[in-house]
Short mmCIF file of C-alpha atoms in Angstrom, two decimals:
data_model
loop_
_atom_site.label_atom_id
_atom_site.label_comp_id
_atom_site.label_asym_id
_atom_site.label_seq_id
_atom_site.Cartn_x
_atom_site.Cartn_y
_atom_site.Cartn_z
CA MET A 109 2.66 -13.69 -1.52
CA VAL A 110 2.70 -11.39 1.28
CA LEU A 111 0.58 -7.71 1.04
CA LEU A 112 1.49 -5.66 4.01
CA GLY A 113 -0.63 -2.34 4.73
CA ASP A 114 0.72 1.03 5.81
CA VAL A 115 3.63 1.45 7.48
CA VAL A 116 3.57 3.74 10.16
CA GLY A 117 6.49 5.64 11.91
CA GLY A 118 9.50 3.77 13.57
CA SER A 119 7.47 1.30 15.07
CA GLY A 120 5.66 0.34 12.22
CA ARG A 121 8.99 -0.26 10.31
CA ARG A 122 10.32 -1.72 13.23
CA ALA A 123 7.51 -4.60 13.39
CA ALA A 124 7.26 -5.03 9.54
CA LEU A 125 10.94 -5.61 9.37
CA ALA A 126 11.00 -8.04 12.12
CA ALA A 127 8.10 -10.14 10.11
CA VAL A 128 9.80 -10.71 6.95
CA PRO A 129 12.58 -13.57 7.91
CA ALA A 130 9.17 -15.47 9.75
CA LEU A 131 7.13 -14.67 6.29
CA ARG A 132 10.01 -16.10 3.72
CA ALA A 133 10.53 -18.94 5.95
CA ALA A 134 6.66 -19.50 5.78
CA GLY A 135 7.24 -19.42 1.86
CA ALA A 136 6.59 -15.73 1.08
CA ALA A 137 7.82 -15.12 -2.62
CA LEU A 138 6.92 -12.03 -2.81
CA VAL A 139 6.48 -9.21 -0.11
CA VAL A 140 5.14 -5.86 -0.57
CA ALA A 141 4.39 -3.17 1.71
CA ASN A 142 2.91 0.51 1.63
CA GLY A 143 5.37 3.18 2.72
CA GLU A 144 2.88 6.18 2.92
CA ASN A 145 3.44 6.91 6.44
CA ALA A 146 7.18 5.48 7.13
CA SER A 147 9.12 8.54 7.79
CA GLY A 148 7.58 10.36 10.90
CA GLY A 149 4.18 9.19 10.36
CA LEU A 150 3.65 11.28 7.34
CA GLY A 151 5.49 10.34 4.11
CA LEU A 152 8.36 8.22 2.89
CA ALA A 153 11.89 9.62 3.07
CA ALA A 154 15.25 8.00 1.33
CA LYS A 155 16.84 7.00 4.45
CA GLU A 156 13.58 5.01 5.70
CA ALA A 157 12.89 3.48 1.92
CA ARG A 158 16.12 2.15 1.56
CA GLU A 159 16.44 0.90 4.78
CA MET A 160 12.93 -1.37 4.09
CA LEU A 161 13.98 -2.39 0.85
CA ALA A 162 17.49 -3.71 2.30
CA GLY A 163 15.31 -5.29 5.08
CA GLY A 164 13.82 -7.43 2.55
CA ILE A 165 10.95 -5.93 1.25
CA ASP A 166 10.51 -6.03 -2.56
CA VAL A 167 8.13 -3.29 -3.51
CA LEU A 168 7.26 -0.59 -1.75
CA THR A 169 3.97 1.52 -2.51
CA THR A 170 2.94 4.87 -1.70
CA GLY A 171 -0.03 7.52 -2.01
CA ASN A 172 -1.07 10.85 -1.14
CA HIS A 173 1.82 11.55 1.15
CA VAL A 174 4.39 10.41 -1.42
CA TRP A 175 5.87 13.99 -2.18
CA LYS A 176 6.13 14.91 1.34
CA HIS A 177 9.87 14.30 1.55
CA LYS A 178 12.28 16.07 -1.02
CA ASP A 179 15.11 13.61 -0.89
CA LEU A 180 12.93 10.66 -2.08
CA LEU A 181 12.42 12.33 -5.75
CA PRO A 182 15.55 11.12 -6.78
CA VAL A 183 15.18 7.97 -5.62
CA LEU A 184 11.59 7.84 -7.26
CA GLU A 185 13.68 8.20 -10.78
CA SER A 186 16.21 5.69 -10.00
CA GLU A 187 14.62 3.22 -7.75
CA PRO A 188 11.87 0.66 -9.51
CA ARG A 189 10.91 -1.00 -6.69
CA ILE A 190 9.71 2.21 -5.15
CA LEU A 191 6.31 2.90 -6.95
CA ARG A 192 4.11 6.29 -6.79
CA PRO A 193 0.46 6.18 -7.73
CA ALA A 194 -0.07 5.40 -11.48
CA ASN A 195 -2.67 8.29 -12.27
CA TYR A 196 -0.59 10.94 -11.26
CA PRO A 197 -0.31 13.16 -14.32
CA ASP A 198 2.65 12.32 -17.32
CA GLY A 199 6.01 13.89 -16.04
CA THR A 200 5.16 13.28 -12.44
CA PRO A 201 8.83 11.88 -11.17
CA GLY A 202 8.83 8.02 -10.74
CA ARG A 203 6.77 5.37 -11.79
CA GLY A 204 3.44 3.72 -11.09
CA HIS A 205 4.41 -0.36 -12.02
CA VAL A 206 7.31 -2.71 -11.78
CA LEU A 207 8.05 -6.19 -12.87
CA ALA A 208 9.10 -7.50 -9.47
CA PRO A 209 11.08 -10.77 -10.14
CA LEU A 210 10.43 -13.87 -8.17
CA PRO A 211 13.25 -16.41 -6.45
CA ASP A 212 12.62 -19.48 -8.33
CA GLY A 213 11.98 -17.70 -12.18
CA GLY A 214 9.41 -15.38 -13.23
CA GLU A 215 7.84 -12.19 -12.56
CA VAL A 216 4.99 -10.52 -11.11
CA LEU A 217 3.40 -7.09 -12.00
CA VAL A 218 2.90 -4.52 -9.08
CA ALA A 219 0.99 -1.46 -9.58
CA CYS A 220 -0.17 1.56 -7.39
CA LEU A 221 -3.32 3.77 -7.93
CA ILE A 222 -4.84 6.12 -5.95
CA GLY A 223 -8.34 7.13 -5.42
CA ARG A 224 -10.13 10.55 -6.13
CA THR A 225 -12.88 10.51 -3.50
CA PHE A 226 -11.89 13.06 -0.62
CA MET A 227 -8.47 12.04 -1.87
CA GLY A 228 -7.34 15.38 -3.81
CA HIS A 229 -6.75 15.55 -7.66
CA SER A 230 -5.36 12.61 -9.82
CA GLU A 231 -6.30 11.23 -13.00
CA CYS A 232 -8.91 8.48 -12.94
CA PRO A 233 -7.81 5.68 -11.29
CA PHE A 234 -10.44 3.24 -13.52
CA ARG A 235 -8.71 4.66 -16.77
CA ALA A 236 -5.21 4.45 -15.47
CA ALA A 237 -5.77 0.64 -14.63
CA ASP A 238 -7.46 0.11 -18.13
CA ALA A 239 -4.63 1.77 -19.87
CA LEU A 240 -2.13 -0.15 -17.88
CA LEU A 241 -3.40 -3.52 -18.49
CA ALA A 242 -4.38 -2.99 -22.25
CA ALA A 243 -0.10 -2.23 -22.54
CA LEU A 244 0.71 -5.62 -21.35
CA PRO A 245 1.59 -8.57 -23.62
CA SER A 246 -0.47 -11.51 -23.75
CA PRO A 247 -0.34 -13.65 -21.97
CA HIS A 248 1.09 -11.17 -19.19
CA PRO A 249 2.60 -12.18 -15.43
CA PRO A 250 0.32 -12.02 -12.27
CA VAL A 251 -0.67 -8.57 -11.62
CA LEU A 252 -1.05 -6.89 -8.06
CA VAL A 253 -2.78 -3.70 -7.51
CA ASP A 254 -2.39 -1.52 -4.17
CA PHE A 255 -5.41 0.90 -4.54
CA HIS A 256 -4.65 3.91 -1.95
CA ALA A 257 -8.01 5.54 -1.66
CA GLU A 258 -10.10 6.52 1.25
CA ALA A 259 -13.71 5.97 0.17
CA THR A 260 -15.15 2.33 0.39
CA ALA A 261 -17.14 2.78 -1.99
CA GLU A 262 -14.36 3.86 -4.14
CA LYS A 263 -12.58 0.32 -3.66
CA LEU A 264 -15.25 -1.75 -3.99
CA ALA A 265 -16.17 -0.34 -7.29
CA MET A 266 -12.53 -0.69 -8.54
CA ARG A 267 -12.83 -4.59 -7.59
CA PHE A 268 -16.11 -4.93 -9.62
CA HIS A 269 -14.01 -2.92 -12.27
CA LEU A 270 -10.94 -5.18 -12.46
CA ASP A 271 -12.51 -8.23 -11.31
CA GLY A 272 -10.99 -11.28 -13.31
CA ARG A 273 -8.30 -8.74 -14.99
CA VAL A 274 -5.96 -8.76 -11.92
CA SER A 275 -4.71 -11.48 -9.66
CA VAL A 276 -5.17 -9.32 -6.38
CA LEU A 277 -6.39 -5.72 -5.67
CA PHE A 278 -5.80 -4.94 -2.23
CA GLY A 279 -6.96 -1.24 -0.52
CA THR A 280 -4.73 1.01 1.54
CA HIS A 281 -4.68 4.24 3.32
CA THR A 282 -7.53 3.66 5.98
CA HIS A 283 -5.07 1.61 8.58
CA VAL A 284 -7.80 -0.31 9.28
CA GLN A 285 -7.95 -3.99 8.56
CA THR A 286 -11.20 -4.71 6.69
CA SER A 287 -12.95 -8.64 7.14
CA ASP A 288 -13.38 -9.24 3.45
CA ALA A 289 -10.51 -10.55 2.33
CA GLY A 290 -11.12 -13.38 -0.18
CA VAL A 291 -11.27 -14.96 -3.84
CA THR A 292 -13.73 -13.42 -6.27
CA ASP A 293 -15.50 -16.38 -8.53
CA ALA A 294 -13.71 -14.85 -11.46
CA GLY A 295 -10.45 -15.52 -9.43
CA THR A 296 -9.33 -12.04 -8.34
CA GLY A 297 -8.09 -11.67 -4.61
CA TYR A 298 -9.80 -8.71 -3.13
CA VAL A 299 -9.51 -6.80 0.50
CA THR A 300 -10.96 -3.71 1.01
CA ASP A 301 -8.13 -2.67 3.34
CA LEU A 302 -5.06 -4.52 4.39
CA GLY A 303 -4.96 -2.58 7.13
CA MET A 304 -1.37 -1.11 9.22
CA CYS A 305 2.31 -2.30 10.24
CA GLY A 306 2.24 0.42 13.26
CA SER A 307 1.53 0.63 17.16
CA GLU A 308 -1.00 -1.77 18.37
CA ARG A 309 -2.39 0.84 21.24
CA SER A 310 -2.88 3.64 18.75
CA VAL A 311 -5.07 5.78 16.80
CA ILE A 312 -4.31 4.32 13.32
CA GLY A 313 -0.62 4.00 14.32
CA PHE A 314 -0.63 7.82 16.10
CA GLU A 315 -0.58 8.89 19.87
CA PRO A 316 -4.23 8.88 21.10
CA ASP A 317 -3.74 12.48 22.83
CA PRO A 318 -3.28 14.81 19.99
CA VAL A 319 -5.45 13.03 17.99
CA VAL A 320 -8.23 13.41 20.57
CA ARG A 321 -7.71 16.95 20.98
CA ARG A 322 -7.85 17.48 17.57
CA PHE A 323 -11.37 16.07 17.19
CA LEU A 324 -12.54 18.15 20.56
CA THR A 325 -11.05 21.55 19.15
CA LEU A 326 -10.90 21.67 15.82
CA ARG A 327 -7.52 22.78 16.26
CA PRO A 328 -4.80 21.10 13.91
CA PHE A 329 -2.71 19.41 16.55
CA ARG A 330 0.13 17.37 15.01
CA TYR A 331 0.01 13.67 14.76
CA LYS A 332 2.68 12.07 15.91
CA PRO A 333 3.50 8.11 15.79
CA ARG A 334 2.76 6.10 18.88
CA LYS A 335 5.88 3.97 20.17
CA GLY A 336 5.95 0.68 21.03
CA ARG A 337 4.80 -2.78 20.29
CA GLY A 338 3.70 -2.84 16.61
CA VAL A 339 1.33 -4.97 14.97
CA VAL A 340 2.27 -6.31 11.60
CA GLU A 341 -1.23 -6.38 9.31
CA GLY A 342 -2.16 -7.69 5.82
CA VAL A 343 -2.88 -10.33 3.57
CA VAL A 344 -1.21 -13.88 2.34
CA ALA A 345 -2.26 -14.69 -1.28
CA ASP A 346 -1.44 -17.69 -3.51
CA VAL A 347 -1.49 -17.03 -7.15
CA ASP A 348 -1.15 -19.49 -9.62
CA ARG A 349 1.42 -17.91 -11.79
CA SER A 350 0.57 -19.74 -15.16
CA THR A 351 -3.12 -18.45 -15.00
CA GLY A 352 -2.98 -15.26 -13.04
CA ARG A 353 -5.99 -16.47 -10.94
CA CYS A 354 -5.62 -15.93 -7.01
CA LEU A 355 -6.47 -19.41 -5.40
CA ALA A 356 -6.78 -18.23 -1.74
CA MET A 357 -6.32 -15.08 0.33
CA VAL A 358 -6.21 -14.91 3.70
CA ALA A 359 -5.72 -11.67 6.63
CA ILE A 360 -2.63 -12.26 8.77
CA ARG A 361 -2.34 -10.05 12.13
CA VAL A 362 0.81 -10.79 13.85
CA GLN A 363 1.60 -8.88 17.20
#
């Protein structure tokens, strides 16, 4: 199973979609990507969402920018493969998890949560994770969780909270791949952040100049996705479907 970091703009979409055939050929039974910044670098629009699903990505997760493009709202209701964070309030459009079928039979549950530290208001992601797991039958399929959060401490805390209870917990949002991908003693694959799919020579996928000017002047210069050669970052996880234990997890970076 392959989990890809935040897709940023056109460079990120093209890089991610170009990598899918090779990932499939290498044996990936499932490809999940965070589409949070896929449309113009901010949010996910219906056109780009459909493009990525048609291009071979099985499930798209999101985060705090999921409401940016209004044309996505009806798609969230009709397309189960696009997830918004599960810990948004009841009545929010869309769904926070999906049972994704695997090519040779069986299913994997993919869920999306959003953090609260530096991220605005949402329901508690820890309690939302508990509620989701409590509602599953026993035995249940492997569970993969995208935790879209800013604070490293919040992601690491979730690691301990869900240790041994989910197959893989992977962080997104910061666009910088961390070096801690691995498997806990209890059998949960974990990485603090997958990284991104976006322009390699950039500031988290964006043109450097507006970002630098914003820091220098404190003025709101608009971030623009950088064009050019893209990099694909994420992890490959080997999950035992009968036990739900993650057997191995390694970071990948494809240029």
